[in-house]
């Protein structure tokens, strides 16, 4: 199910993934990480939690950047890594397709930010190469940092990740990770999460969080823009 080799073209990988979408990926994520995600959609005020916060990381050009550098435009934040065989390319392509459904002047407002959960391999150069892949959002920023910086920012977002060895493959290890797309407003305040792929229930008995289709995501982003104008 997990492609053992170093990822090839994202489009090719996506084809392989069509058969994997849905419930199967829930099992994959659970198996990869050995645990269930600790983020659930904070849609009710009683369960609302603080997601996000200040960070200083290194972007794909090698520049040190802070959360405030992204203020002024809404942001779609996603945690992932360049060797990811399936979840990351799928999620990035979902974002691309959702943005393509919006009016161009609306779509270009959103900054898409991928924070690496594999900072040992995801150097700025590796991120820069990856971000230019076909089918990925045009306005995509990659962020990496020290292991400690990444651990801190992941905790702020309630994202989890866990390295696991894949000794029979080129990549040596992969990183299982949660796959939420966090919509942050132009002040960096958390608005709403969307599941990049179907996420397992946070607690036994809860229902899994279904993956947002490009359509779902586009509607969510449009709702956000409409509310802002109201
Ligand atoms: Ni991934």
Coordinates of C-alpha atoms and ligand atoms in Angstrom, one line a residue:
X1 CA 0.0 0.0 0.0
X2 CA 2.8 2.4 0.8
X3 CA 5.0 2.7 -2.2
X4 CA 8.4 1.6 -1.0
X5 CA 10.5 3.6 -3.3
X6 CA 11.4 7.2 -3.4
X7 CA 8.4 9.1 -4.8
X8 CA 8.3 9.6 -8.5
X9 CA 6.1 12.1 -10.3
X10 CA 3.2 13.2 -8.1
X11 CA 0.7 12.6 -10.9
X12 CA 1.8 9.0 -11.2
X13 CA 1.6 8.5 -7.5
X14 CA -1.9 10.0 -7.5
X15 CA -3.1 7.4 -10.0
X16 CA -1.8 4.7 -7.7
X17 CA -3.7 6.3 -4.9
X18 CA -7.1 6.4 -6.4
X19 CA -7.6 2.9 -5.3
X20 CA -6.4 3.6 -1.8
X21 CA -8.6 6.6 -1.0
X22 CA -11.1 6.5 1.7
X23 CA -11.2 4.0 4.5
X24 CA -8.1 2.1 3.5
X25 CA -6.0 5.2 4.2
X26 CA -7.5 5.4 7.7
X27 CA -5.9 2.1 8.4
X28 CA -2.7 3.1 6.8
X29 CA -2.4 6.2 8.9
X30 CA -3.3 4.4 12.1
X31 CA -0.8 1.6 11.3
X32 CA 1.9 4.0 10.4
X33 CA 1.6 6.1 13.5
X34 CA 0.3 3.5 15.9
X35 CA -2.1 6.1 17.3
X36 CA -5.0 8.1 16.3
X37 CA -5.0 11.8 15.6
X38 CA -5.4 14.2 18.5
X39 CA -7.1 16.9 16.5
X40 CA -10.7 16.9 15.8
X41 CA -12.6 19.6 14.0
X42 CA -13.0 22.3 16.5
X43 CA -16.4 23.3 15.2
X44 CA -18.3 23.7 18.5
X45 CA -17.3 26.5 20.7
X46 CA -17.2 24.3 23.8
X47 CA -14.6 22.1 22.2
X48 CA -12.8 24.9 20.4
X49 CA -9.1 24.7 21.0
X50 CA -6.3 27.0 20.3
X51 CA -4.5 25.9 17.1
X52 CA -1.5 27.7 15.7
X53 CA 0.7 30.3 17.3
X54 CA 4.1 32.0 16.9
X55 CA 6.8 30.2 15.1
X56 CA 10.2 30.9 13.4
X57 CA 11.2 28.4 10.7
X58 CA 13.3 28.3 7.6
X59 CA 11.5 28.6 4.2
X60 CA 12.4 26.8 1.0
X61 CA 14.6 29.7 -0.1
X62 CA 16.6 29.4 3.1
X63 CA 15.2 32.5 4.7
X64 CA 14.2 32.6 8.3
X65 CA 10.5 33.5 8.5
X66 CA 8.0 33.9 11.3
X67 CA 4.3 33.4 11.5
X68 CA 3.8 37.2 11.3
X69 CA 5.4 37.2 7.9
X70 CA 2.3 35.4 6.7
X71 CA -0.2 37.8 8.2
X72 CA -2.3 39.9 5.8
X73 CA -3.5 36.9 3.8
X74 CA -5.3 33.8 4.9
X75 CA -3.2 30.7 5.0
X76 CA -3.7 27.0 4.4
X77 CA -1.3 25.1 6.7
X78 CA -0.4 21.5 6.1
X79 CA 2.2 19.2 7.7
X80 CA 3.9 16.8 5.4
X81 CA 7.2 15.7 3.9
X82 CA 8.7 15.4 0.5
X83 CA 9.2 11.7 0.6
X84 CA 5.6 11.1 1.4
X85 CA 4.3 8.6 -1.1
X86 CA 0.6 9.3 -1.0
X87 CA -1.0 11.6 1.6
X88 CA 0.9 14.7 0.9
X89 CA 0.6 14.6 -2.9
X90 CA -3.1 13.8 -2.6
X91 CA -3.7 16.7 -0.2
X92 CA -1.7 19.2 -2.2
X93 CA -3.6 18.3 -5.3
X94 CA -6.9 18.6 -3.5
X95 CA -5.8 22.1 -2.5
X96 CA -4.8 22.9 -6.1
X97 CA -8.1 21.7 -7.4
X98 CA -10.1 23.5 -4.8
X99 CA -8.3 26.8 -5.5
X100 CA -9.0 26.3 -9.2
X101 CA -12.7 26.3 -8.4
X102 CA -12.6 29.8 -6.9
X103 CA -12.5 33.0 -8.8
X104 CA -8.8 33.7 -9.5
X105 CA -8.8 36.8 -7.4
X106 CA -10.1 34.8 -4.5
X107 CA -7.8 31.9 -5.0
X108 CA -4.7 34.0 -5.1
X109 CA -5.4 35.4 -1.6
X110 CA -4.6 32.0 0.0
X111 CA -1.1 31.2 0.9
X112 CA -0.4 27.5 1.1
X113 CA 2.2 26.5 3.6
X114 CA 3.6 23.0 4.0
X115 CA 5.6 22.5 7.2
X116 CA 8.0 19.6 7.0
X117 CA 7.7 16.7 9.5
X118 CA 11.0 15.4 8.1
X119 CA 13.4 18.2 8.6
X120 CA 16.4 15.9 8.5
X121 CA 15.8 15.3 4.8
X122 CA 13.7 18.3 3.9
X123 CA 16.4 20.9 3.5
X124 CA 15.3 24.2 1.9
X125 CA 16.7 22.9 -1.4
X126 CA 14.7 19.6 -1.2
X127 CA 11.6 21.6 -0.4
X128 CA 12.1 24.0 -3.3
X129 CA 12.5 21.1 -5.7
X130 CA 9.4 19.4 -4.4
X131 CA 7.1 22.4 -4.3
X132 CA 7.5 22.9 -8.1
X133 CA 5.9 19.5 -8.8
X134 CA 3.1 19.4 -11.4
X135 CA -0.3 19.8 -9.9
X136 CA 0.8 21.5 -6.7
X137 CA -0.5 24.9 -5.7
X138 CA 1.3 27.9 -7.3
X139 CA 1.6 29.9 -4.2
X140 CA 3.1 27.2 -2.0
X141 CA 5.7 27.9 0.7
X142 CA 7.7 25.1 2.3
X143 CA 8.9 25.5 5.8
X144 CA 11.5 23.4 7.7
X145 CA 13.6 23.8 10.8
X146 CA 15.4 22.1 13.5
X147 CA 13.9 18.9 15.0
X148 CA 13.0 21.0 18.0
X149 CA 11.4 23.8 16.0
X150 CA 9.3 21.3 14.1
X151 CA 8.2 19.5 17.2
X152 CA 7.1 22.8 18.7
X153 CA 5.1 24.0 15.8
X154 CA 3.5 20.6 15.3
X155 CA 2.4 20.7 18.9
X156 CA 0.9 24.1 18.5
X157 CA -1.2 22.9 15.6
X158 CA -2.1 19.6 17.3
X159 CA -0.5 17.8 14.4
X160 CA 1.3 14.5 15.0
X161 CA 4.0 12.6 13.2
X162 CA 6.1 9.6 13.8
X163 CA 9.1 8.3 11.9
X164 CA 9.1 4.6 11.1
X165 CA 11.8 2.5 9.4
X166 CA 11.3 1.0 6.0
X167 CA 14.5 -1.0 5.7
X168 CA 13.7 -2.6 2.4
X169 CA 13.3 0.6 0.5
X170 CA 15.4 3.4 -0.8
X171 CA 13.8 5.9 1.5
X172 CA 15.0 4.1 4.7
X173 CA 12.2 5.6 6.7
X174 CA 8.9 7.3 6.2
X175 CA 7.0 9.6 8.5
X176 CA 3.4 8.9 9.4
X177 CA 1.6 12.1 10.0
X178 CA -1.8 13.6 10.5
X179 CA -3.2 15.3 7.4
X180 CA -5.3 18.3 8.3
X181 CA -5.4 21.4 6.3
X182 CA -5.7 24.2 8.8
X183 CA -7.4 27.4 7.5
X184 CA -6.0 30.4 9.3
X185 CA -7.3 33.9 8.8
X186 CA -5.2 36.8 7.7
X187 CA -4.3 37.5 11.4
X188 CA -3.1 33.9 11.8
X189 CA -6.1 32.9 13.8
X190 CA -7.4 29.4 13.3
X191 CA -10.7 29.2 11.5
X192 CA -11.4 25.6 10.4
X193 CA -9.7 22.3 9.7
X194 CA -10.2 20.1 6.6
X195 CA -9.1 16.6 6.4
X196 CA -6.6 16.0 3.5
X197 CA -7.4 12.3 3.6
X198 CA -9.9 10.5 5.8
X199 CA -8.6 10.6 9.4
X200 CA -9.3 8.0 12.0
X201 CA -11.6 8.8 14.9
X202 CA -9.7 10.6 17.7
X203 CA -11.5 8.4 20.3
X204 CA -13.0 4.9 20.1
X205 CA -16.6 5.2 19.1
X206 CA -16.2 8.5 17.2
X207 CA -16.6 8.4 13.5
X208 CA -13.7 9.0 11.2
X209 CA -13.3 12.5 9.8
X210 CA -14.0 12.1 6.1
X211 CA -11.5 13.6 3.6
X212 CA -12.5 16.9 2.1
X213 CA -13.0 16.6 -1.6
X214 CA -11.7 19.5 -3.7
X215 CA -15.4 20.6 -3.9
X216 CA -15.8 20.5 -0.1
X217 CA -12.6 22.5 0.4
X218 CA -13.6 25.1 -2.3
X219 CA -17.0 25.5 -0.6
X220 CA -15.3 25.9 2.8
X221 CA -12.9 28.6 1.5
X222 CA -15.7 30.4 -0.3
X223 CA -17.8 30.4 2.9
X224 CA -14.8 31.9 4.7
X225 CA -14.4 34.6 2.1
X226 CA -18.2 35.4 2.1
X227 CA -18.2 35.7 5.9
X228 CA -15.3 38.0 5.8
X229 CA -17.1 40.3 3.4
X230 CA -20.3 40.2 5.3
Ligands
LIG1 NI1 2.4 12.9 3.7

